[in-house]
Tab-separated table of C-alpha atoms in Angstrom:
chain	number	residue	atom	x	y	z
R	1	MET	CA	294.530	166.665	227.118
R	2	ALA	CA	292.479	169.302	228.904
R	3	LYS	CA	293.367	170.348	232.414
R	4	GLN	CA	291.317	168.726	235.152
R	5	VAL	CA	289.266	171.118	237.253
R	6	MET	CA	288.740	170.311	240.926
R	7	LEU	CA	285.246	171.060	242.191
R	8	THR	CA	283.466	170.605	245.469
R	9	ALA	CA	279.941	169.172	245.384
R	10	GLU	CA	278.592	172.675	246.044
R	11	GLY	CA	280.627	174.124	243.176
R	12	LEU	CA	279.443	171.406	240.803
R	13	ARG	CA	275.817	172.079	241.750
R	14	GLN	CA	276.238	175.839	241.237
R	15	LEU	CA	277.784	175.393	237.791
R	16	GLU	CA	275.053	172.967	236.720
R	17	GLU	CA	272.369	175.419	237.891
R	18	GLU	CA	274.042	178.321	236.087
R	19	LEU	CA	274.291	176.260	232.899
R	20	ASP	CA	270.599	175.331	233.066
R	21	TYR	CA	269.674	178.999	233.572
R	22	LEU	CA	271.869	180.221	230.711
R	23	LYS	CA	270.680	177.560	228.264
R	24	GLY	CA	267.031	178.016	229.152
R	25	GLU	CA	265.717	181.235	230.556
R	26	ARG	CA	268.660	183.499	229.632
R	27	ARG	CA	268.795	182.375	225.982
R	28	LYS	CA	265.049	183.026	225.657
R	29	GLU	CA	265.419	186.514	227.155
R	30	ILE	CA	268.172	187.417	224.711
R	31	ALA	CA	266.307	185.951	221.721
R	32	GLU	CA	263.353	188.161	222.634
R	33	LYS	CA	265.623	191.240	222.890
R	34	ILE	CA	267.057	190.467	219.442
R	35	LYS	CA	263.561	189.984	217.991
R	36	ILE	CA	262.403	193.324	219.409
R	37	ALA	CA	265.552	195.129	218.262
R	38	ARG	CA	265.142	193.741	214.704
R	39	SER	CA	261.652	195.187	214.597
R	40	TYR	CA	263.174	198.684	214.890
R	41	GLY	CA	264.433	198.442	211.308
R	42	ASP	CA	267.889	199.289	209.973
R	43	LEU	CA	270.337	197.005	211.796
R	44	SER	CA	273.402	199.039	210.783
R	45	GLU	CA	272.449	201.858	213.158
R	46	ASN	CA	270.557	199.828	215.734
R	47	SER	CA	272.372	199.954	219.090
R	48	GLU	CA	269.731	197.779	220.780
R	49	TYR	CA	270.416	195.044	218.252
R	50	ASP	CA	274.194	195.362	218.700
R	51	ASP	CA	273.835	195.233	222.487
R	52	ALA	CA	271.612	192.156	222.333
R	53	LYS	CA	273.999	190.367	219.954
R	54	ASN	CA	276.958	191.207	222.245
R	55	GLU	CA	275.022	189.924	225.238
R	56	GLN	CA	274.241	186.748	223.297
R	57	ALA	CA	277.946	186.244	222.514
R	58	ILE	CA	278.894	186.657	226.184
R	59	VAL	CA	276.258	184.144	227.308
R	60	GLU	CA	277.274	181.621	224.643
R	61	ALA	CA	280.943	181.963	225.653
R	62	ARG	CA	280.025	181.357	229.293
R	63	ILE	CA	278.023	178.262	228.292
R	64	VAL	CA	281.059	176.873	226.427
R	65	THR	CA	283.290	177.594	229.442
R	66	ILE	CA	280.942	175.870	231.890
R	67	GLU	CA	280.466	172.866	229.612
R	68	ALA	CA	284.243	172.469	229.237
R	69	THR	CA	284.674	172.786	233.003
R	70	LEU	CA	282.024	170.162	233.717
R	71	LYS	CA	283.548	167.842	231.108
R	72	ASN	CA	286.939	168.054	232.855
R	73	ALA	CA	285.632	168.261	236.422
R	74	VAL	CA	286.982	166.049	239.146
R	75	LEU	CA	284.663	165.997	242.129
R	76	HIS	CA	286.465	166.381	245.434
R	77	ASP	CA	284.815	164.140	248.019
R	78	GLU	CA	284.847	166.298	251.128
R	79	GLY	CA	283.320	163.544	253.266
R	80	ASN	CA	286.374	161.296	253.084
R	81	THR	CA	288.984	163.940	253.800
R	82	SER	CA	290.705	164.515	257.092
R	83	ILE	CA	291.094	167.772	258.930
R	84	GLU	CA	294.746	167.051	259.690
R	85	HIS	CA	295.982	168.910	256.592
R	86	VAL	CA	294.709	171.716	254.369
R	87	HIS	CA	293.244	170.648	251.006
R	88	ILE	CA	290.343	171.493	248.704
R	89	GLY	CA	287.204	171.663	250.803
R	90	SER	CA	289.048	172.714	253.970
R	91	VAL	CA	287.904	175.696	255.982
R	92	VAL	CA	291.059	177.229	257.408
R	93	ARG	CA	291.231	179.806	260.187
R	94	VAL	CA	294.544	181.667	260.053
R	95	GLU	CA	296.143	184.563	261.842
R	96	ASN	CA	297.720	187.280	259.750
R	97	LEU	CA	301.004	187.764	261.605
R	98	ARG	CA	301.422	191.332	260.349
R	99	SER	CA	298.003	192.629	261.474
R	100	ASN	CA	297.279	190.011	264.192
R	101	LYS	CA	293.807	189.598	262.651
R	102	GLU	CA	292.130	186.257	262.090
R	103	VAL	CA	290.800	185.343	258.666
R	104	VAL	CA	288.809	182.304	257.554
R	105	TYR	CA	289.319	180.845	254.080
R	106	LYS	CA	287.547	178.004	252.346
R	107	ILE	CA	289.879	176.307	249.878
R	108	VAL	CA	288.030	175.574	246.635
R	109	GLY	CA	288.780	174.792	243.003
R	110	SER	CA	289.646	177.718	240.745
R	111	MET	CA	286.165	177.836	239.169
R	112	GLU	CA	284.553	178.317	242.598
R	113	ALA	CA	286.871	180.990	243.938
R	114	ASN	CA	285.368	184.214	245.257
R	115	PRO	CA	287.852	186.039	247.504
R	116	MET	CA	285.200	188.531	248.639
R	117	GLU	CA	283.372	185.584	250.240
R	118	GLY	CA	286.563	184.034	251.652
R	119	ARG	CA	286.553	181.290	249.012
R	120	ILE	CA	290.093	181.057	247.641
R	121	SER	CA	291.437	178.832	244.917
R	122	ASP	CA	293.789	175.987	245.657
R	123	GLU	CA	295.892	177.487	242.832
R	124	SER	CA	296.092	180.984	244.364
R	125	PRO	CA	299.281	182.019	246.192
R	126	ILE	CA	297.603	181.665	249.613
R	127	GLY	CA	295.839	178.422	248.660
R	128	THR	CA	299.073	176.925	247.353
R	129	ALA	CA	301.007	177.985	250.465
R	130	LEU	CA	298.405	176.487	252.823
R	131	ALA	CA	297.986	173.198	250.907
R	132	GLY	CA	299.208	170.191	252.844
R	133	ARG	CA	299.958	172.221	255.964
R	134	SER	CA	298.722	171.502	259.507
R	135	VAL	CA	297.475	173.438	262.533
R	136	GLY	CA	300.326	175.444	264.055
R	137	ASP	CA	302.258	175.773	260.774
R	138	VAL	CA	303.374	179.231	259.712
R	139	VAL	CA	303.583	180.004	255.995
R	140	GLU	CA	304.933	182.981	254.129
R	141	VAL	CA	303.125	184.019	250.974
R	142	GLU	CA	304.165	186.512	248.314
R	143	VAL	CA	301.167	188.739	247.595
R	144	PRO	CA	300.982	192.066	245.723
R	145	ALA	CA	301.348	193.959	249.027
R	146	GLY	CA	304.545	192.069	249.935
R	147	THR	CA	305.226	188.993	252.027
R	148	LEU	CA	302.361	187.821	254.183
R	149	GLY	CA	302.893	185.566	257.220
R	150	LEU	CA	299.985	183.301	258.132
R	151	LYS	CA	299.699	180.940	261.096
R	152	ILE	CA	297.178	178.111	260.780
R	153	LEU	CA	294.921	178.119	263.836
R	154	GLU	CA	292.220	175.625	262.832
R	155	ILE	CA	291.248	173.318	259.973
R	156	SER	CA	287.680	172.106	259.538
R	157	ARG	CA	285.291	171.023	256.781
């Protein structure tokens, strides 16, 4: 049995939009690149053709990945969740006890994670450590830079 993938409504929408784009517009763009590259003649020494075929393979692999994700997706209903504990869909404001800086994380499913935007996976070390915790709790997390102490200051949606 395939692993279930937790998604927020926003994450589900984004994946569906990406899939539509890849299956429609993107496939047409690549087909046109392949058609043009074929017109250059000898395919054995045609780097444009090779590049287009590689691009096609990457897009097709991404389509398969998204389709499998959507097939195994479990939608997390953020509207019925409390703000008493951290879970998928929570926005958590924490204090880094080493630097005394505040950081805000949104806990999302692994397919939606984007650490540069503060969107961390529920399966990441920080996401796992925060899961189920409440305001005022202090957690220690093993990260590549060592042990990180985080104090939960606020939980919202």
